[in-house]
Coordinates of C-alpha atoms and ligand atoms in Angstrom, one line a residue:
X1 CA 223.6 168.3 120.0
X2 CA 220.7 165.9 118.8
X3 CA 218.6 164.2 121.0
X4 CA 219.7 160.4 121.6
X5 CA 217.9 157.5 122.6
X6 CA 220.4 154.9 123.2
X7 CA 218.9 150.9 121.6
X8 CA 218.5 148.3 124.3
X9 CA 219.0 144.8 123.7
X10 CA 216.5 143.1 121.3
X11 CA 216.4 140.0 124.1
X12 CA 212.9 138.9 123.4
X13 CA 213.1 138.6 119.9
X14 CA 213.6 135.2 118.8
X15 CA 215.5 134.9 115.3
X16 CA 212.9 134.5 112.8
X17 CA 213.1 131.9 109.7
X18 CA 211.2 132.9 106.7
X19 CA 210.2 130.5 103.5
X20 CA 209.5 131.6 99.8
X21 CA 206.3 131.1 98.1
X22 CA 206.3 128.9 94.7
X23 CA 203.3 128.0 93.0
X24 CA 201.5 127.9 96.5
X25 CA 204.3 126.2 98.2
X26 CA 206.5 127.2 100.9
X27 CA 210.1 126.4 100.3
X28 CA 213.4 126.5 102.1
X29 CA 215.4 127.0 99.3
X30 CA 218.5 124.9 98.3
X31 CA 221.2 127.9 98.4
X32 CA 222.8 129.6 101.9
X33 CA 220.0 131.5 103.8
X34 CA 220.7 135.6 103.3
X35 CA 220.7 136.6 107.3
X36 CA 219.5 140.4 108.6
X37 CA 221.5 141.9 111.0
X38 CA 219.3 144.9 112.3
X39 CA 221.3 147.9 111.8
X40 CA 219.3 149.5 114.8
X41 CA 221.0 147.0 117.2
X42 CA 223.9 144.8 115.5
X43 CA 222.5 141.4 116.2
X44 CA 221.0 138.8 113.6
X45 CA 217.4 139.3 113.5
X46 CA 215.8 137.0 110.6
X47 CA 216.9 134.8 108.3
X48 CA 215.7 134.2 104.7
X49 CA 216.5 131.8 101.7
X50 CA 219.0 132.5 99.0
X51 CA 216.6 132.3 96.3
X52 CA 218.5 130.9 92.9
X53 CA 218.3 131.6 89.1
X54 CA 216.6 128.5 89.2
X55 CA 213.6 129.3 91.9
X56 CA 213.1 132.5 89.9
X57 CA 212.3 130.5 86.6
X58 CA 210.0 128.0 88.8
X59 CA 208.5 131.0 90.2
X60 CA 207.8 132.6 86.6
X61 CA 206.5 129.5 85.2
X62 CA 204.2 129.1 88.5
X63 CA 202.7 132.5 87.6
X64 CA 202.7 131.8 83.4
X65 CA 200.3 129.1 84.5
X66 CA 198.2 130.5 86.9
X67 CA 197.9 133.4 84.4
X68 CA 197.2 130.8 80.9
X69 CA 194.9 128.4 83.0
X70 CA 194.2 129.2 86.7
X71 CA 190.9 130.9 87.8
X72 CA 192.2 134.3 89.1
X73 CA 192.2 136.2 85.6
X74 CA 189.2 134.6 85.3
X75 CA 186.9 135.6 88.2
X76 CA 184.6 138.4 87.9
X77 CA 186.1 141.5 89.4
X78 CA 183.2 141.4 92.4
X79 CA 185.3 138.2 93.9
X80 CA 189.1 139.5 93.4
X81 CA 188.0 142.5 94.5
X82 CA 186.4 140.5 97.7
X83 CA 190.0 138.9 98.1
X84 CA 191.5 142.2 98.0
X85 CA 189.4 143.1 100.7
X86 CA 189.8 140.4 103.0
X87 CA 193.5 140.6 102.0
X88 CA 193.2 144.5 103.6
X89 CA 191.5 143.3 106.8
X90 CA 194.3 140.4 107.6
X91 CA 197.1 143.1 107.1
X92 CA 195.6 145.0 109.6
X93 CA 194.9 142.3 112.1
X94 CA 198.7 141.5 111.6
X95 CA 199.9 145.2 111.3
X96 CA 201.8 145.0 114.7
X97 CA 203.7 142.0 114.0
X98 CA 204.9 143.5 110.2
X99 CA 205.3 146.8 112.1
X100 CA 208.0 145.4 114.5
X101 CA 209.7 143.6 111.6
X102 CA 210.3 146.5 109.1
X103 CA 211.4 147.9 112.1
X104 CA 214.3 146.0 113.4
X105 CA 215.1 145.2 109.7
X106 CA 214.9 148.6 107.6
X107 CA 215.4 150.4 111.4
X108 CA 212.7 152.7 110.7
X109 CA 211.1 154.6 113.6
X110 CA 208.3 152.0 115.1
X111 CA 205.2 154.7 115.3
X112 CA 206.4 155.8 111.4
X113 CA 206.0 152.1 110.0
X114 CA 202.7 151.8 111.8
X115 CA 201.9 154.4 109.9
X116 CA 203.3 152.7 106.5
X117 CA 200.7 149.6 107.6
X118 CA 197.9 151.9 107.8
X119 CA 198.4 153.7 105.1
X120 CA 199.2 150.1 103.1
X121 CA 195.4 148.8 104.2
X122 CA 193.8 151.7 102.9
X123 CA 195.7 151.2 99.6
X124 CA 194.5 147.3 99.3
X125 CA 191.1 149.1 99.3
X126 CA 191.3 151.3 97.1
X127 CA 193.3 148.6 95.3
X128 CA 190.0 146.6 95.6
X129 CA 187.5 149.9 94.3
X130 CA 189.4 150.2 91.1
X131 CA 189.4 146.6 90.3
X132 CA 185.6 146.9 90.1
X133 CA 185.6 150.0 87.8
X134 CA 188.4 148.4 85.5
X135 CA 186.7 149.0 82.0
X136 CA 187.4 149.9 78.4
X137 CA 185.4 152.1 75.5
X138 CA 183.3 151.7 73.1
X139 CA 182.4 153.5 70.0
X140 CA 179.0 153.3 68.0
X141 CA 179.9 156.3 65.9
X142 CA 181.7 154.9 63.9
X143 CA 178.9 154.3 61.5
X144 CA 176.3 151.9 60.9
X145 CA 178.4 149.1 59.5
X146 CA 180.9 149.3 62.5
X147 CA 180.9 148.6 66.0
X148 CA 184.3 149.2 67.8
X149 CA 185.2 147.6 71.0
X150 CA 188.0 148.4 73.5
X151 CA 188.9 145.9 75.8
X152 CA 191.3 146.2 79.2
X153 CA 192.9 142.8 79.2
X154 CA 195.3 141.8 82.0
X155 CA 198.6 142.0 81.2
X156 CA 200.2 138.9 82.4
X157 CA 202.6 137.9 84.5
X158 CA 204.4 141.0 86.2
X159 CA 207.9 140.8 87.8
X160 CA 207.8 143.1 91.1
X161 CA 210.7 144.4 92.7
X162 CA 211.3 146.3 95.7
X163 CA 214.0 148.5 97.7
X164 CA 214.5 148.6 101.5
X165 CA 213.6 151.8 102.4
X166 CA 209.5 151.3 102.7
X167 CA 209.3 147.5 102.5
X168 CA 205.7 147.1 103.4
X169 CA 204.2 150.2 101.7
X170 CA 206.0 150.0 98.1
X171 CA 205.0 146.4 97.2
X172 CA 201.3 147.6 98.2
X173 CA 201.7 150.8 95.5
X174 CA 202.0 147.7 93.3
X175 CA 201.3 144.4 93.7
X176 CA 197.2 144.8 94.4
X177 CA 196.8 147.0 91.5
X178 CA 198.5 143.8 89.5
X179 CA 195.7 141.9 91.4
X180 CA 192.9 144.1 90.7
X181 CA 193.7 143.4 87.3
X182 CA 193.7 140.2 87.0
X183 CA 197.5 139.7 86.6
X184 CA 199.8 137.1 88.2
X185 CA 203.3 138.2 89.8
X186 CA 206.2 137.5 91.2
X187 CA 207.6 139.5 93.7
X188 CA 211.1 140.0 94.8
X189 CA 211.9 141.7 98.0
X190 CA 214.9 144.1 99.0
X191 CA 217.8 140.9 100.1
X192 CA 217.8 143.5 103.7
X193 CA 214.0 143.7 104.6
X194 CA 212.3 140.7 103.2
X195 CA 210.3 139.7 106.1
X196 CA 207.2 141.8 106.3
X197 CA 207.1 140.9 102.5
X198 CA 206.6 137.4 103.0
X199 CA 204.4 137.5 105.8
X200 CA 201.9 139.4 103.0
X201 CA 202.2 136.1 101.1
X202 CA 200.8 134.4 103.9
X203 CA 198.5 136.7 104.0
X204 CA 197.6 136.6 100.4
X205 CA 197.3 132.5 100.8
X206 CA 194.6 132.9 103.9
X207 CA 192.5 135.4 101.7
X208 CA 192.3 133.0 99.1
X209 CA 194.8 134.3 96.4
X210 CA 195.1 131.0 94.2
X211 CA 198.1 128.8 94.2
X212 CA 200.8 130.6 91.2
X213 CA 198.9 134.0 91.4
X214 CA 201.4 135.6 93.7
X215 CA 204.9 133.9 94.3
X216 CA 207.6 135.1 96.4
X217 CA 211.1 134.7 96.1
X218 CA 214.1 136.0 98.2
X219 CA 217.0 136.8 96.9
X220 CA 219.9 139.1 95.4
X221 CA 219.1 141.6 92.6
X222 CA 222.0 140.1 90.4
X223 CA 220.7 136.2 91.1
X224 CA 217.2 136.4 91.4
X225 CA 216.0 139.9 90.3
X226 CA 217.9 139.5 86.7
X227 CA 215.7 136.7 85.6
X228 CA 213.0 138.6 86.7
X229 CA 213.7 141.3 84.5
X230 CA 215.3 139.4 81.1
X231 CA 212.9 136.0 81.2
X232 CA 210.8 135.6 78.5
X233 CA 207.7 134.3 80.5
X234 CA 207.4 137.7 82.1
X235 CA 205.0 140.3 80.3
X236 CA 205.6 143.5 82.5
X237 CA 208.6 144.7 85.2
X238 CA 207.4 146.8 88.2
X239 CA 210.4 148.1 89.9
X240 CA 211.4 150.6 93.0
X241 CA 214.7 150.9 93.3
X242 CA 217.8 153.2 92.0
X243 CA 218.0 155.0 89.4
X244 CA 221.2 152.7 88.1
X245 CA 219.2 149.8 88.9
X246 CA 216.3 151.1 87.1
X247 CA 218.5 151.7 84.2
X248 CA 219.5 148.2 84.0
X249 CA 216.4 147.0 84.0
X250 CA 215.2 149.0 81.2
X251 CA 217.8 147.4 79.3
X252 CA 217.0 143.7 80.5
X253 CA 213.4 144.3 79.6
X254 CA 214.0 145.9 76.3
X255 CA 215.7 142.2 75.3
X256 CA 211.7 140.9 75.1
X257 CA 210.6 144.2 74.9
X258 CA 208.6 144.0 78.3
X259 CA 206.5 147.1 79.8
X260 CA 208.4 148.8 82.5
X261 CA 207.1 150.9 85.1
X262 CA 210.0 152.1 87.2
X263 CA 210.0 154.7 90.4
X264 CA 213.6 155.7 91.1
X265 CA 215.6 158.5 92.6
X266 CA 214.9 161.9 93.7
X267 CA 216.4 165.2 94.9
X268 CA 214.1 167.2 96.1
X269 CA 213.4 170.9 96.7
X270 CA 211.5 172.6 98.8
X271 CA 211.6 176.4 96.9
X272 CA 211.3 178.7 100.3
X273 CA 209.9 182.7 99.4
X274 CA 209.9 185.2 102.2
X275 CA 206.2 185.8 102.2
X276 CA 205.6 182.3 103.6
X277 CA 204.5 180.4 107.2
X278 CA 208.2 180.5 108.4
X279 CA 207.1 178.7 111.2
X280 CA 205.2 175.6 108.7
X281 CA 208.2 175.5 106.7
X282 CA 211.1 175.3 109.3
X283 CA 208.6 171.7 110.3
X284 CA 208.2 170.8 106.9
X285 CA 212.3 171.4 106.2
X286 CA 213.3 168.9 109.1
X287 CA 210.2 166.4 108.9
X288 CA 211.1 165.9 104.8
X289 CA 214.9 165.8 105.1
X290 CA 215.0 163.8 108.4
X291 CA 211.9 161.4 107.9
X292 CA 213.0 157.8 107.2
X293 CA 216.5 159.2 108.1
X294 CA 216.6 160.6 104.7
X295 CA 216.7 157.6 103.2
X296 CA 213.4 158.4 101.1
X297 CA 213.1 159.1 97.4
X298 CA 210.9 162.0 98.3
X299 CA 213.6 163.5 100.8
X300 CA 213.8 167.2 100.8
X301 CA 217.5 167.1 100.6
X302 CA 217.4 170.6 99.2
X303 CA 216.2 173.6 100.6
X304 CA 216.3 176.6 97.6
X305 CA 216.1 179.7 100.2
X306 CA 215.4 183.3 99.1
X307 CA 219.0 184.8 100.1
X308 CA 217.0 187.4 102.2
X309 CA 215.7 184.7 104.8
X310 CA 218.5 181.9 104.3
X311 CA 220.3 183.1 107.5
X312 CA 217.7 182.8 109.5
X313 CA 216.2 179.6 108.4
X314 CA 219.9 178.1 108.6
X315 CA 219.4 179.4 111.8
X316 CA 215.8 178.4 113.1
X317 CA 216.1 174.6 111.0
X318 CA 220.0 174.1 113.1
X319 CA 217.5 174.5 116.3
X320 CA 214.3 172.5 115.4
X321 CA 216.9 169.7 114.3
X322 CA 218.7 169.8 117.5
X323 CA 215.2 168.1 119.3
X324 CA 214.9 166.0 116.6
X325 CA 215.0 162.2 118.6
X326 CA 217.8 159.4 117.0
X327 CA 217.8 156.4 117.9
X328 CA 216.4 152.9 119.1
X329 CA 213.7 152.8 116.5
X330 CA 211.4 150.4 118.7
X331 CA 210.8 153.8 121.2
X332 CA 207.6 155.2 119.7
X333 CA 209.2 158.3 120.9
X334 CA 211.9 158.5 118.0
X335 CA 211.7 160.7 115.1
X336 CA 215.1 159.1 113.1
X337 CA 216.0 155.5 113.3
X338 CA 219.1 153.7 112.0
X339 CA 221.2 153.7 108.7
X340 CA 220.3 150.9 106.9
X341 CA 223.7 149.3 106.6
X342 CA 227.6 150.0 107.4
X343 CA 228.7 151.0 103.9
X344 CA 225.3 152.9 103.3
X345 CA 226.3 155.2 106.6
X346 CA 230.1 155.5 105.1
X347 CA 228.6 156.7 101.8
X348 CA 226.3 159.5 103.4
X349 CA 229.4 160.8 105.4
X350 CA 231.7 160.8 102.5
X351 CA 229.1 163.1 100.7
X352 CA 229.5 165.1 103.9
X353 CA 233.4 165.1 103.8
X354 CA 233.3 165.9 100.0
X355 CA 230.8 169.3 100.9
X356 CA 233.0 170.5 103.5
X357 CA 235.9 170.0 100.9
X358 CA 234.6 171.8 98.2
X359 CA 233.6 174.5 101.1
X360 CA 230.3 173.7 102.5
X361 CA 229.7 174.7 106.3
X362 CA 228.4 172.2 108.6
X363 CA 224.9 174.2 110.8
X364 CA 224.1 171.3 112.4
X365 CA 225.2 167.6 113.0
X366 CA 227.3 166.3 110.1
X367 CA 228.8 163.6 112.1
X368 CA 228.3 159.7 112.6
X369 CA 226.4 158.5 116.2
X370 CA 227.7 156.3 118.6
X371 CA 224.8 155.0 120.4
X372 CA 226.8 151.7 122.0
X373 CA 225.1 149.4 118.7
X374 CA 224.0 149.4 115.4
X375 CA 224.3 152.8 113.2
X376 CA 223.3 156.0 113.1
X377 CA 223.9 159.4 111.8
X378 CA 223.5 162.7 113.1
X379 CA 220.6 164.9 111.2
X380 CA 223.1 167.5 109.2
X381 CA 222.7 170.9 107.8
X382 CA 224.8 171.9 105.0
X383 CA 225.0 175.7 104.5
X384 CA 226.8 177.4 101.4
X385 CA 226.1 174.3 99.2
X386 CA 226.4 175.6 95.0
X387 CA 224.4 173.6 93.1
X388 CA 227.6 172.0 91.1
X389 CA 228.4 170.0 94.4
X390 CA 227.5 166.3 94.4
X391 CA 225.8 166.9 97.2
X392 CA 223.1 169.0 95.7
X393 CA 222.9 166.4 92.8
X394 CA 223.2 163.6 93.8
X395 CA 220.7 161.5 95.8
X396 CA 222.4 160.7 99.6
X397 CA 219.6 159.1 100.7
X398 CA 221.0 160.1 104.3
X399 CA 219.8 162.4 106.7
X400 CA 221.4 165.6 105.2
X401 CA 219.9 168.6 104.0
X402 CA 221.8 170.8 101.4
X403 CA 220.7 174.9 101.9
X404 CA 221.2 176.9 98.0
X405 CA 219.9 180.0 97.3
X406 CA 218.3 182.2 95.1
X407 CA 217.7 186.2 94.3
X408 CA 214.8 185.6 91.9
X409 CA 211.7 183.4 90.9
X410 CA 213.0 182.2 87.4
X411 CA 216.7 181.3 89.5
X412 CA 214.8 179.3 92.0
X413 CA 213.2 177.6 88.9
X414 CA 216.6 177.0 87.1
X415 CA 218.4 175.6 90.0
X416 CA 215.1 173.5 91.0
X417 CA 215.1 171.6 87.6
X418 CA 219.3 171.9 87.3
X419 CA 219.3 168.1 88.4
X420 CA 218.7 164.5 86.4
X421 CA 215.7 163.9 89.2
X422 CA 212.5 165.0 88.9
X423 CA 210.5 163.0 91.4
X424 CA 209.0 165.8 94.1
X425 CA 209.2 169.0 94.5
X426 CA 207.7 172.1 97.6
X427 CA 206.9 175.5 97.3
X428 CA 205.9 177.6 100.2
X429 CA 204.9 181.1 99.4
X430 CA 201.4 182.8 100.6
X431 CA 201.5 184.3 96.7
X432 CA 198.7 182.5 94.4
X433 CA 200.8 183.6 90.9
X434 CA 204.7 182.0 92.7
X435 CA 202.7 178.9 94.0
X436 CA 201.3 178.3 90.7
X437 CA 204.5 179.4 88.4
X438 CA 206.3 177.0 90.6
X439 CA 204.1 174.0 90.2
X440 CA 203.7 174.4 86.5
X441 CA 207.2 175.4 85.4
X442 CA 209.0 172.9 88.1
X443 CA 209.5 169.6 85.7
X444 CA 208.4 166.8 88.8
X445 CA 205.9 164.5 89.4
X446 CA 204.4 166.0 92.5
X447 CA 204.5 169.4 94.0
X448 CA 203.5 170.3 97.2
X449 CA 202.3 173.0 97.8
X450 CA 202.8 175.3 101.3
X451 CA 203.1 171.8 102.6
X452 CA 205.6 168.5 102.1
X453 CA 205.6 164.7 101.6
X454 CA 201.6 164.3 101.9
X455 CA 200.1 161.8 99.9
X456 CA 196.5 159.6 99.0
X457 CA 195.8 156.6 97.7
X458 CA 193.9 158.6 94.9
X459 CA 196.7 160.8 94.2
X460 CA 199.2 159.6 91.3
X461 CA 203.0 159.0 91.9
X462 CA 205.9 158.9 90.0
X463 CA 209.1 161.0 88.6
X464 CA 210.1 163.1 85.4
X465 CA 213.5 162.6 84.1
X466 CA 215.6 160.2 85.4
X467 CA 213.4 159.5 88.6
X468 CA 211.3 156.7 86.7
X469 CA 208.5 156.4 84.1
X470 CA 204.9 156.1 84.8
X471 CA 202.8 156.6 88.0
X472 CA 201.7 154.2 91.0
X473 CA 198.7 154.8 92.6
X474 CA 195.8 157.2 91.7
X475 CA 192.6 155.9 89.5
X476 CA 194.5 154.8 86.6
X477 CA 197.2 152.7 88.3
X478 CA 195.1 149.1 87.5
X479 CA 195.2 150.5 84.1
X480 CA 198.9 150.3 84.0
X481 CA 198.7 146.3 84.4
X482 CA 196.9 145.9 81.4
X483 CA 196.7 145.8 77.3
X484 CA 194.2 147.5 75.4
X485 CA 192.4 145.6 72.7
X486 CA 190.7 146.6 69.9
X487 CA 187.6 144.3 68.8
X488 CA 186.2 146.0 65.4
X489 CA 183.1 144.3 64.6
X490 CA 181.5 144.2 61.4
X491 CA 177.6 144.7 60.9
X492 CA 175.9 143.3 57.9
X493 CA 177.2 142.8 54.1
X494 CA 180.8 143.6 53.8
X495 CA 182.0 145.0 50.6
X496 CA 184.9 142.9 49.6
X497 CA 188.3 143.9 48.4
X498 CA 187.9 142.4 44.9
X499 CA 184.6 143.5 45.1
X500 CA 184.8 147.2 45.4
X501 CA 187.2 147.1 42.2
Ligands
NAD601 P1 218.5 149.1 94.6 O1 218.3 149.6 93.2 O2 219.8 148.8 95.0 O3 217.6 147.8 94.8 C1 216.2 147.8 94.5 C2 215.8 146.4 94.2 O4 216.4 145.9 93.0 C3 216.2 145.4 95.3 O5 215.2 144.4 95.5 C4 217.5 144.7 94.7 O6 217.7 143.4 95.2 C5 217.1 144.7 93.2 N1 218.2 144.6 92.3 C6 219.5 144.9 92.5 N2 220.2 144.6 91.4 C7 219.3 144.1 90.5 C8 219.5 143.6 89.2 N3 220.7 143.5 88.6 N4 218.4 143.2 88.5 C9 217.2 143.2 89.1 N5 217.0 143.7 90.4 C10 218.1 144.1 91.0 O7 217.8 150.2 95.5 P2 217.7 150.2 97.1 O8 219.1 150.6 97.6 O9 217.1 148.9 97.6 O10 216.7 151.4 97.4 C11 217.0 152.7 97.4 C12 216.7 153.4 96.1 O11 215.3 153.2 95.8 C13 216.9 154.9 96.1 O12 217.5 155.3 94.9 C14 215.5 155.4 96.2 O13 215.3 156.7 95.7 C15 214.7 154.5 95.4 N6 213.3 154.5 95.7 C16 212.4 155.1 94.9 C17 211.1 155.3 95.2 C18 210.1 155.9 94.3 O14 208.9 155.6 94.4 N7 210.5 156.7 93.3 C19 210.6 154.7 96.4 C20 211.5 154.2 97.3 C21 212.8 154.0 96.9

């Protein structure tokens, strides 16, 4: 059994009606509102407006012109930088009230999205840092007639879009980076957690973003999101979202041959040897396949076990996940919240049906939770998984771990890179020479290593394969927001073409 914490009734909260930002202006919108029902608790929680075809192109144009004419490319990094800073301090002064809202919205855990917040503020600084040390090259060797030049030039106007599943912290992995650069954006929300988005545009306003710089409009993907991608104002897409999605927006972009930076899916492994910290590991197996209720593109939804020890991790995982606490996400005390909506939840339990078809044993959980509202699922352990299942490819973004195993190093390796994702990856071994062949022969963006799902502002992000292109974060992630230019300056006489004849 699992650990339940039954929701009760959200009868404080007061329904709360959020605006877009255009060009500095907060607008209602024309079209139906998109309402939230929190899937923690089944009632309507916030409301925000159906953003249009039409408020997109405002919203592009408002940033074209803040980009061609407005101040903020303009400014010397010392005062966006300054705005970035204040911008950091205001999130945290409001970090309870965001909290509270990705949590009734996303129905993530309340003491993990506090976490998000903090972890958000300490990106808008380092955000701020980088915009400061934002510079280009020069060369004077490249003789005495030559001097050569490279400039880091904002890009433009960047489109950013964003999932559900860490509202708050993926639009800070982009959107002060585009800042720090000197870029003006549009940002589009997930349609189910909007909220804490918006309130950052208030935010932005009181630090003293300027009017166009940052605009924010709610929406659909299909509606609001396409323009976004295909309109020929926009210089650059930043997106975090599917991988299908992602795919699609490649395409759009490719129409005006826009830069895209995309962060998609993941199935993840954690490679398990026998010389390891059991006891680390069996915390590190439930923490990365139950955190967020799995719905995390890092997710450790596959644990690659050494056959010698799988029985007994099976084993010792099945207990820790029995204490694992589900439920009402506003109880600090919860580990695992809510499924974001209905169909997502009937998704992650068909992948469940289709493993125990195909001969997959359920260790632990594997069933849907009735906790009186809202929904949940149980944390589930899938033993006897083969790695041609679609639930050992594909991403279920649920709380359900998949168990595979292996006899030797190179097998581990195979099955590890055997899918189309290649966003994260664990290794937990006390051997120097596995830890090391793992992390340089696994084909992901980030291994951990004896540990899982740690991260730093400093420390890039981003997938192989079909889990994206590029990296967020890290000392180089301002660069991605720009062009280079060359200036190649001419010193003294020039010998002319018709000249030199
Ligand atoms: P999604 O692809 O359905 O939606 C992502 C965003 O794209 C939303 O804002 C959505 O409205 C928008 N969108 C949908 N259709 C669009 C279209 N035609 N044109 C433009 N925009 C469109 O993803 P989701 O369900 O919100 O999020 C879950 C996915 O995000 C998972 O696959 C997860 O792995 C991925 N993700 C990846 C990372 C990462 O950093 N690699 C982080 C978090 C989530």
């Amino acid at each position: 059994m699992t650990v339940l914490v039954n929701p009760t009734a959200l009868s404080d909260h007061k329904v709360r009606d959020f605006q877009m930002l255009i060009g500095g202006k907060w607008e209602a919108g024309t079209a139906a509102p998109i309402e939230r029902i929190a899937p923690s608790h089944g009632v309507l929680v916030s409301r925000v407006p159906g953003g249009t075809k039409a408020d997109a192109e405002r919203a592009i144009l408002a940033a074209r012109n803040a980009f061609d004419h407005g101040p903020w490319p303009r400014m010397t990094a010392s005062e966006r930088a300054a705005v970035l800073l204040k911008a950091a301090d205001l999130i945290a002064a409001r970090a309870e009230e965001i909290a509270f809202l990705d949590a009734i919205e996303a129905g993530k855990p309340i003491s993990q999205v506090r976490g998000e917040i903090a972890g958000s503020v300490d990106i808008w600084r380092y955000a701020a840092s980088l915009a400061r040390n934002l510079h280009g090259e020069s060369y004077n060797t490249l003789g005495d007639g030559t001097l050569g030049v490279v400039l880091r030039e904002a890009i433009g106007v960047v489109s950013i879009i964003t999932p559900w599943n860490f509202p708050f912290l993926i639009v800070a992995q982009k959107l002060p980076f585009a800042l720090a650069a000197g870029c003006t954006t549009v940002v589009k929300p997930s349609e189910l957690t909007s909220g804490s988005t918006v309130i950052l545009g208030e935010i932005l306003m009181e630090a003293g973003v300027p009017e166009g710089v940052v605009n924010i409009v709610t929406g659909t993907g299909p509606e609001v999101g396409a323009v976004m991608t295909t309109h020929p104002e926009v210089d650059m897409v930043s997106f975090t979202g599917s991988t299908g999605v992602g795919k699609l927006t490649m395409a759009n972009a490719a129409q005006t041959l826009k830069k895209v930076s995309l962060e998609l899916g993941g199935k993840n492994p954690q490679i398990v040897f026998p010389d390891c910290d059991l006891e680390a590991f069996i915390d590190a197996a439930v923490f990365g396949a139950y955190f967020n209720a799995g719905e995390c593109c890092n997710a450790g939804s596959r644990l690659i076990l050494h056959a010698s020890i799988a029985d007994e991790v099976v084993k010792r995982v099945a207990e820790l996940s029995k204490k694992v606490r589900v439920g009402d996400p506003l109880d600090p005390t919860v580990q695992v919240g809510a499924i974001i909506t209905p169909q997502h939840l009937d998704k992650i339990s068909g992948y469940v049906a289709g493993a125990r078809e195909k001969g997959a044993d359920v260790a632990h959980g594997g069933e849907v939770l009735d906790l009186g509202m809202g929904q949940y699922m149980a944390p589930t352990i899938l033993s006897g998984v083969k790695p041609d299942m679609a639930v050992a490819r594909e991403e279920v973004f649920g709380p359900v771990l998949s168990v595979l195993t292996f006899e030797t190093l190179d097998e581990a390796i195979s099955i590890a890179n055997s899918v189309d994702y290649g966003l994260s990856a664990g290794v937990w071994s006390r051997d120097f020479d596995t830890c090391l062949t793992i992390g340089r022969k696994v084909r992901a963006g980030t291994i951990w290593m004896n540990t899982f799902m740690d991260g730093a502002s400093e420390l890039p992000f981003g997938g192989f394969k079909q889990s994206g292109l590029g990296r967020e974060l890290g000392r180089h992630a301002v660069e991605d927001y720009t062009e280079t230019k060359t200036l190649n300056m001419h010193i003294g006489a020039r010998t002319g073409w018709w000249a030199a004849r």
